[in-house]
Amino acid sequence: MNKSLIWKLVLIVGILVVFTWAIIPTKAEPEPIRRGLDLKGGTHLVMRVNTGDAVRLDTDQAAELIKSQAAKVNLPTPTVHRTDDATFVVAPPAGVSTGEYERLAKDYSSYDVSRTSDGALQFRMKSLAITAIERDTIAQAVETIRNRVDALGVTEPLIAPESGNRIVIQLPGVDDPARVKDIIKTTAQLQFRLVEGSGSDQASAMNSVPPNMKNEVEILPGTREDEYGRVSGVMYYAVRKTVPVTGRDLKTARVQKGPLGQPNIGFSLTPEGSTKFGKVTGENVGRILAIVLDNKVVSAPSIKNRIEDQGVIEGTYTPQQAADLALILRSGSLPASLTTLEERTVGPSLGRDSIRQGVTASLIGFILLIVAVVLYYHGAGINAVLALLLNLIILLGMMAYFKATLTLPGIAGIILTLGMAVDSNVLVFERIREERRDGKTVRAAIENGFARAFGTIIDTHMTTIISALFLFQFGTGPIKGFAVTLLIGLGASVFTAFFVSRVIFDLIYKPVDRPTHISI
């Protein structure tokens, strides 16, 4: 046996050992190949990020900032109100020139500034700035959802953005999908806003607001509490549209007990948030500050003194609700609300049935394939079967090393790959038969059979690989799983058809001096 053949054998055995090792379960890795939702069970969600919420919040903060800047340069505080998600208007007090405030507009590079017919300044966010906010909002939403899911201990989740402001969320093996979904969907947009008035209904809340302030407030619902802090009804609050402090300024949140033993959420702020919170509370002692969570007033305490770095969110929470809300606030508030577009829940029993039926179908097909190949190609058929087994080991081993997820369509991809691997052997074997019919020797027929079938096999594989790449790029979930297994299997089939099968032929016929017969 020559050295070249020995090295080829060593390479094949090494590959067999490496990829077999990858698919053997261990204590550290009891499931070497991850299973998708359709095999393991779990929840599949497709959600749309309502990016307009983030644009509106950015506009509110810009409107609040211009009032602070006016105070710094000793200008009277202008009247500021938002007219739509991306536009706010700055109206100077009577007798003050608009030009004084126009100088402040130089710092607002992301806004187009113009004058309205009544002499006020209109700030409209530029389209590029809106696009940037939308892109950042989706990225932040993905990261926030991932933090929440990780905090819940869900293993191997899939959280990925898609076109159309959508996010795909797959949670394999969750034992309480309803709770997990609620935690994911909770926006947890925490805001601190000054209250201008309140009432038992929306009309009375608005009537309590001075006429010159009506454009600067919005009505939000909250809970009415009695003297003991118990919920006694609904109260409506007229709160400022501008938001001086938000959940982004939050450093941490935790559950703590209130005066009556009820669970509340204590929070602390970042250094920057502490500065802003200290400013708003210090300048408004005696006023009511609404703590707004997801556009609902959960608490409206009176500001008794300057508060900087920490506070408490009070409400009627169960211990579980308080713990979930603290978790959500710790992992970060979503930058925008979410709308559920699609929801599927797969039970573990259905997953087990899919695995059993998929494996059964694969085994039956594999056995029939082996029988057909061996009966038709005799000894060469055994060669193809050995190459096929190595192909399967390489495919499963690569999936284990790459942490790819096996889905039901992925099993279909494996079956298709094995079929294409046998097809490659068939092309080679038929070419060898033609060479033998033309009178070539056994060794020459083998040499020419592999050489002349190579181009055809590469052409057929390349067309399938291109299709699989498009499926992987534009597909989602199970479609990507199918594409991954197909791509890995195609690469493995080329290797086994031309390298492994050729080595097997060489092992059998090279040591023989002038072989006259080939079992094919």
mmCIF file of N, CA, C and O in Angstrom, residues 22-54:
data_model
loop_
_atom_site.group_PDB
_atom_site.id
_atom_site.type_symbol
_atom_site.label_atom_id
_atom_site.label_comp_id
_atom_site.label_asym_id
_atom_site.label_seq_id
_atom_site.Cartn_x
_atom_site.Cartn_y
_atom_site.Cartn_z
ATOM 1 N N ALA A 22 -18.600 14.363 17.998
ATOM 2 C CA ALA A 22 -19.472 15.542 18.143
ATOM 3 C C ALA A 22 -20.920 15.165 18.408
ATOM 4 O O ALA A 22 -21.656 15.933 19.042
ATOM 5 N N ILE A 23 -21.361 13.994 17.930
ATOM 6 C CA ILE A 23 -22.783 13.645 18.064
ATOM 7 C C ILE A 23 -23.045 12.664 19.208
ATOM 8 O O ILE A 23 -24.171 12.201 19.372
ATOM 9 N N ILE A 24 -22.005 12.360 19.999
ATOM 10 C CA ILE A 24 -22.201 11.487 21.169
ATOM 11 C C ILE A 24 -22.632 12.346 22.362
ATOM 12 O O ILE A 24 -21.932 13.295 22.728
ATOM 13 N N PRO A 25 -23.778 12.061 22.976
ATOM 14 C CA PRO A 25 -24.224 12.846 24.134
ATOM 15 C C PRO A 25 -23.260 12.709 25.314
ATOM 16 O O PRO A 25 -22.683 11.648 25.542
ATOM 17 N N THR A 26 -23.086 13.778 26.053
ATOM 18 C CA THR A 26 -22.262 13.784 27.259
ATOM 19 C C THR A 26 -23.042 14.455 28.383
ATOM 20 O O THR A 26 -24.119 15.025 28.158
ATOM 21 N N LYS A 27 -22.493 14.439 29.592
ATOM 22 C CA LYS A 27 -23.144 15.120 30.708
ATOM 23 C C LYS A 27 -23.193 16.624 30.486
ATOM 24 O O LYS A 27 -24.175 17.296 30.805
ATOM 25 N N ALA A 28 -22.109 17.166 29.931
ATOM 26 C CA ALA A 28 -22.066 18.607 29.666
ATOM 27 C C ALA A 28 -22.953 18.988 28.501
ATOM 28 O O ALA A 28 -23.486 20.096 28.457
ATOM 29 N N GLU A 29 -23.113 18.070 27.543
ATOM 30 C CA GLU A 29 -23.915 18.350 26.344
ATOM 31 C C GLU A 29 -24.827 17.162 26.083
ATOM 32 O O GLU A 29 -24.591 16.344 25.196
ATOM 33 N N PRO A 30 -25.927 17.050 26.878
ATOM 34 C CA PRO A 30 -26.810 15.882 26.712
ATOM 35 C C PRO A 30 -27.554 15.869 25.383
ATOM 36 O O PRO A 30 -28.027 14.825 24.946
ATOM 37 N N GLU A 31 -27.669 17.023 24.746
ATOM 38 C CA GLU A 31 -28.356 17.120 23.456
ATOM 39 C C GLU A 31 -27.410 17.790 22.452
ATOM 40 O O GLU A 31 -27.448 18.998 22.264
ATOM 41 N N PRO A 32 -26.513 17.011 21.806
ATOM 42 C CA PRO A 32 -25.506 17.603 20.922
ATOM 43 C C PRO A 32 -26.102 18.413 19.777
ATOM 44 O O PRO A 32 -25.540 19.425 19.369
ATOM 45 N N ILE A 33 -27.231 17.946 19.243
ATOM 46 C CA ILE A 33 -27.885 18.666 18.151
ATOM 47 C C ILE A 33 -29.160 19.291 18.688
ATOM 48 O O ILE A 33 -30.053 18.599 19.181
ATOM 49 N N ARG A 34 -29.214 20.602 18.624
ATOM 50 C CA ARG A 34 -30.381 21.312 19.152
ATOM 51 C C ARG A 34 -31.609 21.033 18.294
ATOM 52 O O ARG A 34 -31.529 20.986 17.066
ATOM 53 N N ARG A 35 -32.733 20.890 18.965
ATOM 54 C CA ARG A 35 -33.994 20.650 18.259
ATOM 55 C C ARG A 35 -34.804 21.940 18.180
ATOM 56 O O ARG A 35 -34.838 22.715 19.143
ATOM 57 N N GLY A 36 -35.455 22.127 17.064
ATOM 58 C CA GLY A 36 -36.294 23.305 16.876
ATOM 59 C C GLY A 36 -37.642 23.149 17.559
ATOM 60 O O GLY A 36 -37.950 22.121 18.173
ATOM 61 N N LEU A 37 -38.470 24.198 17.416
ATOM 62 C CA LEU A 37 -39.781 24.191 18.078
ATOM 63 C C LEU A 37 -40.655 23.028 17.635
ATOM 64 O O LEU A 37 -41.371 22.436 18.443
ATOM 65 N N ASP A 38 -40.609 22.703 16.330
ATOM 66 C CA ASP A 38 -41.501 21.660 15.830
ATOM 67 C C ASP A 38 -41.105 20.277 16.335
ATOM 68 O O ASP A 38 -41.893 19.334 16.257
ATOM 69 N N LEU A 39 -39.890 20.143 16.884
ATOM 70 C CA LEU A 39 -39.447 18.862 17.426
ATOM 71 C C LEU A 39 -39.425 18.855 18.952
ATOM 72 O O LEU A 39 -39.621 17.823 19.573
ATOM 73 N N LYS A 40 -39.158 19.999 19.563
ATOM 74 C CA LYS A 40 -39.022 20.070 21.015
ATOM 75 C C LYS A 40 -40.253 20.636 21.696
ATOM 76 O O LYS A 40 -40.473 20.436 22.882
ATOM 77 N N GLY A 41 -41.070 21.371 20.946
ATOM 78 C CA GLY A 41 -42.201 22.070 21.540
ATOM 79 C C GLY A 41 -41.787 23.441 22.036
ATOM 80 O O GLY A 41 -40.617 23.704 22.305
ATOM 81 N N GLY A 42 -42.729 24.348 22.138
ATOM 82 C CA GLY A 42 -42.431 25.705 22.592
ATOM 83 C C GLY A 42 -43.350 26.709 21.940
ATOM 84 O O GLY A 42 -44.426 26.364 21.432
ATOM 85 N N THR A 43 -42.919 27.971 21.945
ATOM 86 C CA THR A 43 -43.747 29.071 21.451
ATOM 87 C C THR A 43 -43.031 29.807 20.326
ATOM 88 O O THR A 43 -41.835 30.072 20.421
ATOM 89 N N HIS A 44 -43.786 30.116 19.287
ATOM 90 C CA HIS A 44 -43.267 30.883 18.149
ATOM 91 C C HIS A 44 -44.102 32.156 18.028
ATOM 92 O O HIS A 44 -45.330 32.111 17.934
ATOM 93 N N LEU A 45 -43.437 33.303 18.078
ATOM 94 C CA LEU A 45 -44.124 34.594 18.000
ATOM 95 C C LEU A 45 -43.502 35.438 16.895
ATOM 96 O O LEU A 45 -42.285 35.419 16.701
ATOM 97 N N VAL A 46 -44.345 36.164 16.190
ATOM 98 C CA VAL A 46 -43.879 37.210 15.273
ATOM 99 C C VAL A 46 -44.533 38.505 15.731
ATOM 100 O O VAL A 46 -45.762 38.590 15.820
ATOM 101 N N MET A 47 -43.708 39.502 16.077
ATOM 102 C CA MET A 47 -44.218 40.754 16.620
ATOM 103 C C MET A 47 -43.731 41.936 15.793
ATOM 104 O O MET A 47 -42.613 41.918 15.270
ATOM 105 N N ARG A 48 -44.585 42.939 15.695
ATOM 106 C CA ARG A 48 -44.208 44.177 15.011
ATOM 107 C C ARG A 48 -43.840 45.219 16.048
ATOM 108 O O ARG A 48 -44.558 45.424 17.035
ATOM 109 N N VAL A 49 -42.709 45.885 15.847
ATOM 110 C CA VAL A 49 -42.276 46.961 16.733
ATOM 111 C C VAL A 49 -42.930 48.254 16.255
ATOM 112 O O VAL A 49 -42.734 48.670 15.110
ATOM 113 N N ASN A 50 -43.712 48.877 17.109
ATOM 114 C CA ASN A 50 -44.378 50.141 16.753
ATOM 115 C C ASN A 50 -43.391 51.292 16.952
ATOM 116 O O ASN A 50 -43.371 51.954 17.995
ATOM 117 N N THR A 51 -42.562 51.501 15.930
ATOM 118 C CA THR A 51 -41.451 52.452 16.043
ATOM 119 C C THR A 51 -41.929 53.895 16.220
ATOM 120 O O THR A 51 -41.155 54.750 16.662
ATOM 121 N N GLY A 52 -43.180 54.167 15.899
ATOM 122 C CA GLY A 52 -43.708 55.524 16.100
ATOM 123 C C GLY A 52 -43.652 55.945 17.558
ATOM 124 O O GLY A 52 -43.504 57.141 17.861
ATOM 125 N N ASP A 53 -43.741 54.989 18.488
ATOM 126 C CA ASP A 53 -43.641 55.312 19.918
ATOM 127 C C ASP A 53 -42.292 55.936 20.244
ATOM 128 O O ASP A 53 -42.200 56.907 21.009
ATOM 129 N N ALA A 54 -41.216 55.339 19.675
ATOM 130 C CA ALA A 54 -39.869 55.844 19.949
ATOM 131 C C ALA A 54 -39.658 57.221 19.313
ATOM 132 O O ALA A 54 -39.005 58.085 19.913
#
